[in-house]
Amino acid sequence: MLQILKMGDRNDRVPMMTRRTRRTTICATPAGANSKQANGSAGEKTSSQPSHSNRKVKEEKGVHEPVTTPRKERSKTSERFSCHVLQESLLSSASGYSNYRGILNWCVVMLVLCNARLFLENLIKYGILVDPIQVVSLFLKDPYNWPASCLVIVSNVFIMAALYTERRLSVGTISETTGTFLYLVNLTTLLFFPSATVLTLTSITPVGGAFALCVYTILFMKLYSYKDVNMWCREIRHTKARTLTRSHSCPSVAQSNGSAVHAHVSYPGNLTHRDIYYFVFAPTLCYELNFPRSPRIRKSFLLRRLFEMLFFIQLQIGLVQQWMVPTIQNSMKPFQDMDFSRMIERMLKLAVPNHLIWLIFFYWFFHSSMNFVAELMRFGDREFYQDWWNSETVTYFWSNWNIPVHKWCLRHFYKPLMGRGVNKWVAQTAIFLVSAFFHEYLVSVPLKMFRLWAFMGMMSQIPLAWFVGRFLRGNYGNAAVWISLIIGQPIAVLMYVHDFYVLHYVSQS
Ligand SMILES: CC(C)(COP(=O)(O)OP(=O)(O)OC[C@H]1O[C@@H](n2cnc3c(N)ncnc32)[C@H](O)[C@@H]1OP(=O)(O)O)[C@@H](O)C(=O)NCCC(=O)NCCS
């Protein structure tokens, strides 16, 4: 037995020596030294051992090694057999090791495995719930009655009203005051007419109503921008400037797609049907007389975006039907019983599919769909989002996840307010107030139920932004932003669904 152990020991020693020799050879070259440091090992480990190449160089240069004394020989021998060096463990921060790629892969594998289990559990429990026909019923109650689509068609009236008001203003047949009044009527009606229609019509579904209101809200922001830019043009014309070399806007992106040479439009040459409809369909909320244009439509890019759009919309619908709806249905009882521990458990359960669907929605809307429309219209500015996922503050998130809205807020609200001497904090609060109003408008009106959860959710961003900015930095700030996104949304969703359920089902029964 002892012999076997000794043999084993001897066998072990040989490869170790071989390994050491190989390491020494690697470290003799500068590249080798670099590769060792990259792995986080101690670089000086082998520096005391002259390598073959070093020795060769010395011999070539005629440098002779001093005659080795027995003591030096002994220390050399002990160095040859030593297998320990002064070094830190890899996971100690002092080791300087930073290559955690394998851990990241492990996270991805664990994520896939956990979700595969959840997927299977869901299928076993509920069977297949995905039903594309049901999606149509979310938009339409009656196949012969399309109120949401009719509302969208009627929105053309407001576009025409804006164009004809601008034409009158440009030739001076109406005064600026009259123009402002007409715009006030037009834009106010633009907000109240669809909401009144959605609230009074019984044939419109909540999803159909939300879609129509989204279209009207976008149109409101676009026509507001149209009004402002044309007014700036008139101001410039009055100061005898002939062309619009404007930079009242947010910094426009460099024409990275290589803009084609287009006829330069100047005021009032822009007041045409073609120009206003280009702006209405373009993926931006900020009007400009001369948008940066891409030189051509890239067909393969367009097809890829189209494929993504179709695939991700199906995926979102499938995940909502198969994963979110059963979880929400199972959450109603704990909410009615006010069972807090079960409520939190349900909310955390809903957070996973909700967040996944939100991420897919982000990609589907801000990357696939907006790029598809932009490519089709040869609209050059493709900055629809920035790296919000690295947000270390809440304000960074709000300024970077939805660039079209952020640009509009800056150009037509924030900068004009700041220009009038309004305090920065007041201006930011005012923007969040307006944003909270629109969030509530887009949820409460289609649901025909005013609960202010969306409004409060948006307004709570102000104290949250202060707290994160004041107390959290770096990765902690980033984690706080992620937590607020993952937890905040399902709370709002559950609140609305619970209230809708109580209002329409419990009270009726
Ligand atoms: C409120 C909000 C506009 C603040 O944005 P911000 O980038 O943090 O604001 P900042 O204070 O850094 O200033 C931004 C710009 O204003 C300019 N500015 C600052 N003070 C100014 C002043 N007194 N006069 C003129 N401009 C001024 C800055 O120079 C800067 O200009 P730049 O972008 O051209 O460099 C942003 O958080 C926001 O868009 N919030 C709402 C978003 C939202 O509701 N989205 C809904 C999505 S669903």
CSV table of N, CA and C in Angstrom, one decimal, residues 389-443:
chain,number,residue,atom,x,y,z
A,389,TRP,N,-29.9,50.4,-20.4
A,389,TRP,CA,-29.7,49.2,-19.5
A,389,TRP,C,-28.5,49.4,-18.6
A,390,ASN,N,-27.6,50.4,-18.9
A,390,ASN,CA,-26.5,50.8,-18.0
A,390,ASN,C,-26.8,51.9,-17.1
A,391,SER,N,-28.1,52.3,-17.0
A,391,SER,CA,-28.5,53.4,-16.2
A,391,SER,C,-28.1,53.2,-14.7
A,392,GLU,N,-27.4,54.2,-14.2
A,392,GLU,CA,-27.0,54.2,-12.8
A,392,GLU,C,-27.9,55.2,-12.0
A,393,THR,N,-28.7,56.0,-12.7
A,393,THR,CA,-29.6,56.9,-12.1
A,393,THR,C,-31.0,56.7,-12.8
A,394,VAL,N,-32.0,57.1,-12.1
A,394,VAL,CA,-33.4,57.0,-12.7
A,394,VAL,C,-33.5,58.0,-13.8
A,395,THR,N,-32.9,59.2,-13.6
A,395,THR,CA,-33.1,60.2,-14.7
A,395,THR,C,-32.4,59.8,-16.0
A,396,TYR,N,-31.3,59.1,-15.8
A,396,TYR,CA,-30.6,58.6,-17.0
A,396,TYR,C,-31.5,57.6,-17.8
A,397,PHE,N,-32.2,56.7,-17.0
A,397,PHE,CA,-33.1,55.8,-17.6
A,397,PHE,C,-34.2,56.5,-18.4
A,398,TRP,N,-34.8,57.5,-17.8
A,398,TRP,CA,-35.9,58.2,-18.5
A,398,TRP,C,-35.4,59.0,-19.7
A,399,SER,N,-34.1,59.4,-19.6
A,399,SER,CA,-33.6,60.2,-20.8
A,399,SER,C,-33.1,59.3,-21.9
A,400,ASN,N,-33.1,58.0,-21.7
A,400,ASN,CA,-32.4,57.2,-22.7
A,400,ASN,C,-33.2,56.0,-23.2
A,401,TRP,N,-34.3,55.7,-22.6
A,401,TRP,CA,-35.0,54.4,-23.0
A,401,TRP,C,-36.0,54.8,-24.2
A,402,ASN,N,-36.5,56.0,-24.2
A,402,ASN,CA,-37.5,56.4,-25.2
A,402,ASN,C,-37.0,57.7,-25.8
A,403,ILE,N,-36.1,57.7,-26.7
A,403,ILE,CA,-35.5,58.9,-27.2
A,403,ILE,C,-36.5,59.8,-27.9
A,404,PRO,N,-37.4,59.3,-28.7
A,404,PRO,CA,-38.4,60.3,-29.4
A,404,PRO,C,-39.1,61.1,-28.3
A,405,VAL,N,-39.6,60.5,-27.3
A,405,VAL,CA,-40.4,61.3,-26.3
A,405,VAL,C,-39.4,62.2,-25.5
A,406,HIS,N,-38.2,61.7,-25.2
A,406,HIS,CA,-37.3,62.5,-24.5
A,406,HIS,C,-36.9,63.8,-25.3
A,407,LYS,N,-36.6,63.6,-26.6
A,407,LYS,CA,-36.3,64.7,-27.5
A,407,LYS,C,-37.4,65.7,-27.5
A,408,TRP,N,-38.6,65.2,-27.6
A,408,TRP,CA,-39.8,66.1,-27.6
A,408,TRP,C,-39.9,66.9,-26.3
A,409,CYS,N,-39.7,66.2,-25.2
A,409,CYS,CA,-39.8,66.9,-23.9
A,409,CYS,C,-38.7,68.0,-23.8
A,410,LEU,N,-37.5,67.6,-24.2
A,410,LEU,CA,-36.4,68.6,-24.1
A,410,LEU,C,-36.7,69.8,-25.0
A,411,ARG,N,-37.1,69.5,-26.3
A,411,ARG,CA,-37.1,70.6,-27.3
A,411,ARG,C,-38.4,71.5,-27.1
A,412,HIS,N,-39.5,70.9,-26.7
A,412,HIS,CA,-40.8,71.7,-26.7
A,412,HIS,C,-41.2,72.0,-25.3
A,413,PHE,N,-40.6,71.5,-24.3
A,413,PHE,CA,-41.1,71.7,-22.9
A,413,PHE,C,-39.9,72.2,-22.0
A,414,TYR,N,-38.9,71.3,-21.9
A,414,TYR,CA,-37.8,71.6,-20.9
A,414,TYR,C,-37.0,72.8,-21.2
A,415,LYS,N,-36.5,72.9,-22.4
A,415,LYS,CA,-35.6,74.0,-22.8
A,415,LYS,C,-36.4,75.3,-22.8
A,416,PRO,N,-37.6,75.4,-23.4
A,416,PRO,CA,-38.4,76.6,-23.3
A,416,PRO,C,-38.6,77.1,-21.8
A,417,LEU,N,-38.9,76.1,-21.0
A,417,LEU,CA,-39.1,76.5,-19.5
A,417,LEU,C,-37.9,77.0,-18.9
A,418,MET,N,-36.8,76.3,-19.2
A,418,MET,CA,-35.5,76.7,-18.6
A,418,MET,C,-35.1,78.1,-19.2
A,419,GLY,N,-35.4,78.3,-20.5
A,419,GLY,CA,-35.1,79.6,-21.1
A,419,GLY,C,-35.8,80.7,-20.4
A,420,ARG,N,-37.0,80.4,-19.8
A,420,ARG,CA,-37.8,81.5,-19.2
A,420,ARG,C,-37.3,81.6,-17.7
A,421,GLY,N,-36.2,81.0,-17.4
A,421,GLY,CA,-35.7,81.1,-16.0
A,421,GLY,C,-36.3,80.2,-15.0
A,422,VAL,N,-37.0,79.2,-15.4
A,422,VAL,CA,-37.6,78.3,-14.4
A,422,VAL,C,-36.5,77.4,-13.9
A,423,ASN,N,-36.6,77.1,-12.6
A,423,ASN,CA,-35.6,76.3,-11.9
A,423,ASN,C,-35.6,74.9,-12.5
A,424,LYS,N,-34.4,74.3,-12.6
A,424,LYS,CA,-34.3,72.9,-13.2
A,424,LYS,C,-35.2,71.9,-12.6
A,425,TRP,N,-35.2,71.9,-11.3
A,425,TRP,CA,-36.0,70.9,-10.5
A,425,TRP,C,-37.5,71.1,-10.8
A,426,VAL,N,-37.9,72.3,-10.9
A,426,VAL,CA,-39.4,72.6,-11.2
A,426,VAL,C,-39.7,72.1,-12.6
A,427,ALA,N,-38.7,72.4,-13.6
A,427,ALA,CA,-38.9,72.0,-15.0
A,427,ALA,C,-39.0,70.5,-15.1
A,428,GLN,N,-38.2,69.8,-14.4
A,428,GLN,CA,-38.2,68.3,-14.4
A,428,GLN,C,-39.5,67.8,-13.8
A,429,THR,N,-39.9,68.4,-12.7
A,429,THR,CA,-41.1,67.9,-12.0
A,429,THR,C,-42.3,68.2,-13.0
A,430,ALA,N,-42.3,69.3,-13.7
A,430,ALA,CA,-43.4,69.6,-14.6
A,430,ALA,C,-43.5,68.6,-15.7
A,431,ILE,N,-42.3,68.2,-16.2
A,431,ILE,CA,-42.3,67.2,-17.3
A,431,ILE,C,-42.8,65.8,-16.8
A,432,PHE,N,-42.4,65.5,-15.6
A,432,PHE,CA,-42.9,64.2,-15.1
A,432,PHE,C,-44.4,64.2,-14.8
A,433,LEU,N,-44.9,65.4,-14.4
A,433,LEU,CA,-46.3,65.6,-14.2
A,433,LEU,C,-47.1,65.4,-15.5
A,434,VAL,N,-46.6,66.0,-16.6
A,434,VAL,CA,-47.3,65.9,-17.9
A,434,VAL,C,-47.2,64.4,-18.3
A,435,SER,N,-46.0,63.8,-18.1
A,435,SER,CA,-45.8,62.4,-18.5
A,435,SER,C,-46.8,61.5,-17.7
A,436,ALA,N,-46.9,61.8,-16.4
A,436,ALA,CA,-47.8,61.0,-15.6
A,436,ALA,C,-49.3,61.2,-16.0
A,437,PHE,N,-49.6,62.4,-16.5
A,437,PHE,CA,-51.0,62.7,-17.0
A,437,PHE,C,-51.3,61.8,-18.2
A,438,PHE,N,-50.3,61.7,-19.1
A,438,PHE,CA,-50.5,61.0,-20.3
A,438,PHE,C,-50.5,59.5,-20.1
A,439,HIS,N,-49.7,59.0,-19.1
A,439,HIS,CA,-49.7,57.6,-18.8
A,439,HIS,C,-51.1,57.2,-18.2
A,440,GLU,N,-51.6,58.1,-17.4
A,440,GLU,CA,-52.9,57.8,-16.7
A,440,GLU,C,-54.0,57.8,-17.8
A,441,TYR,N,-53.9,58.8,-18.7
A,441,TYR,CA,-54.9,59.0,-19.8
A,441,TYR,C,-55.0,57.8,-20.7
A,442,LEU,N,-53.8,57.2,-20.9
A,442,LEU,CA,-53.8,56.0,-21.9
A,442,LEU,C,-54.2,54.8,-21.2
A,443,VAL,N,-54.3,54.7,-19.9
A,443,VAL,CA,-54.8,53.5,-19.2
A,443,VAL,C,-56.2,53.7,-18.7
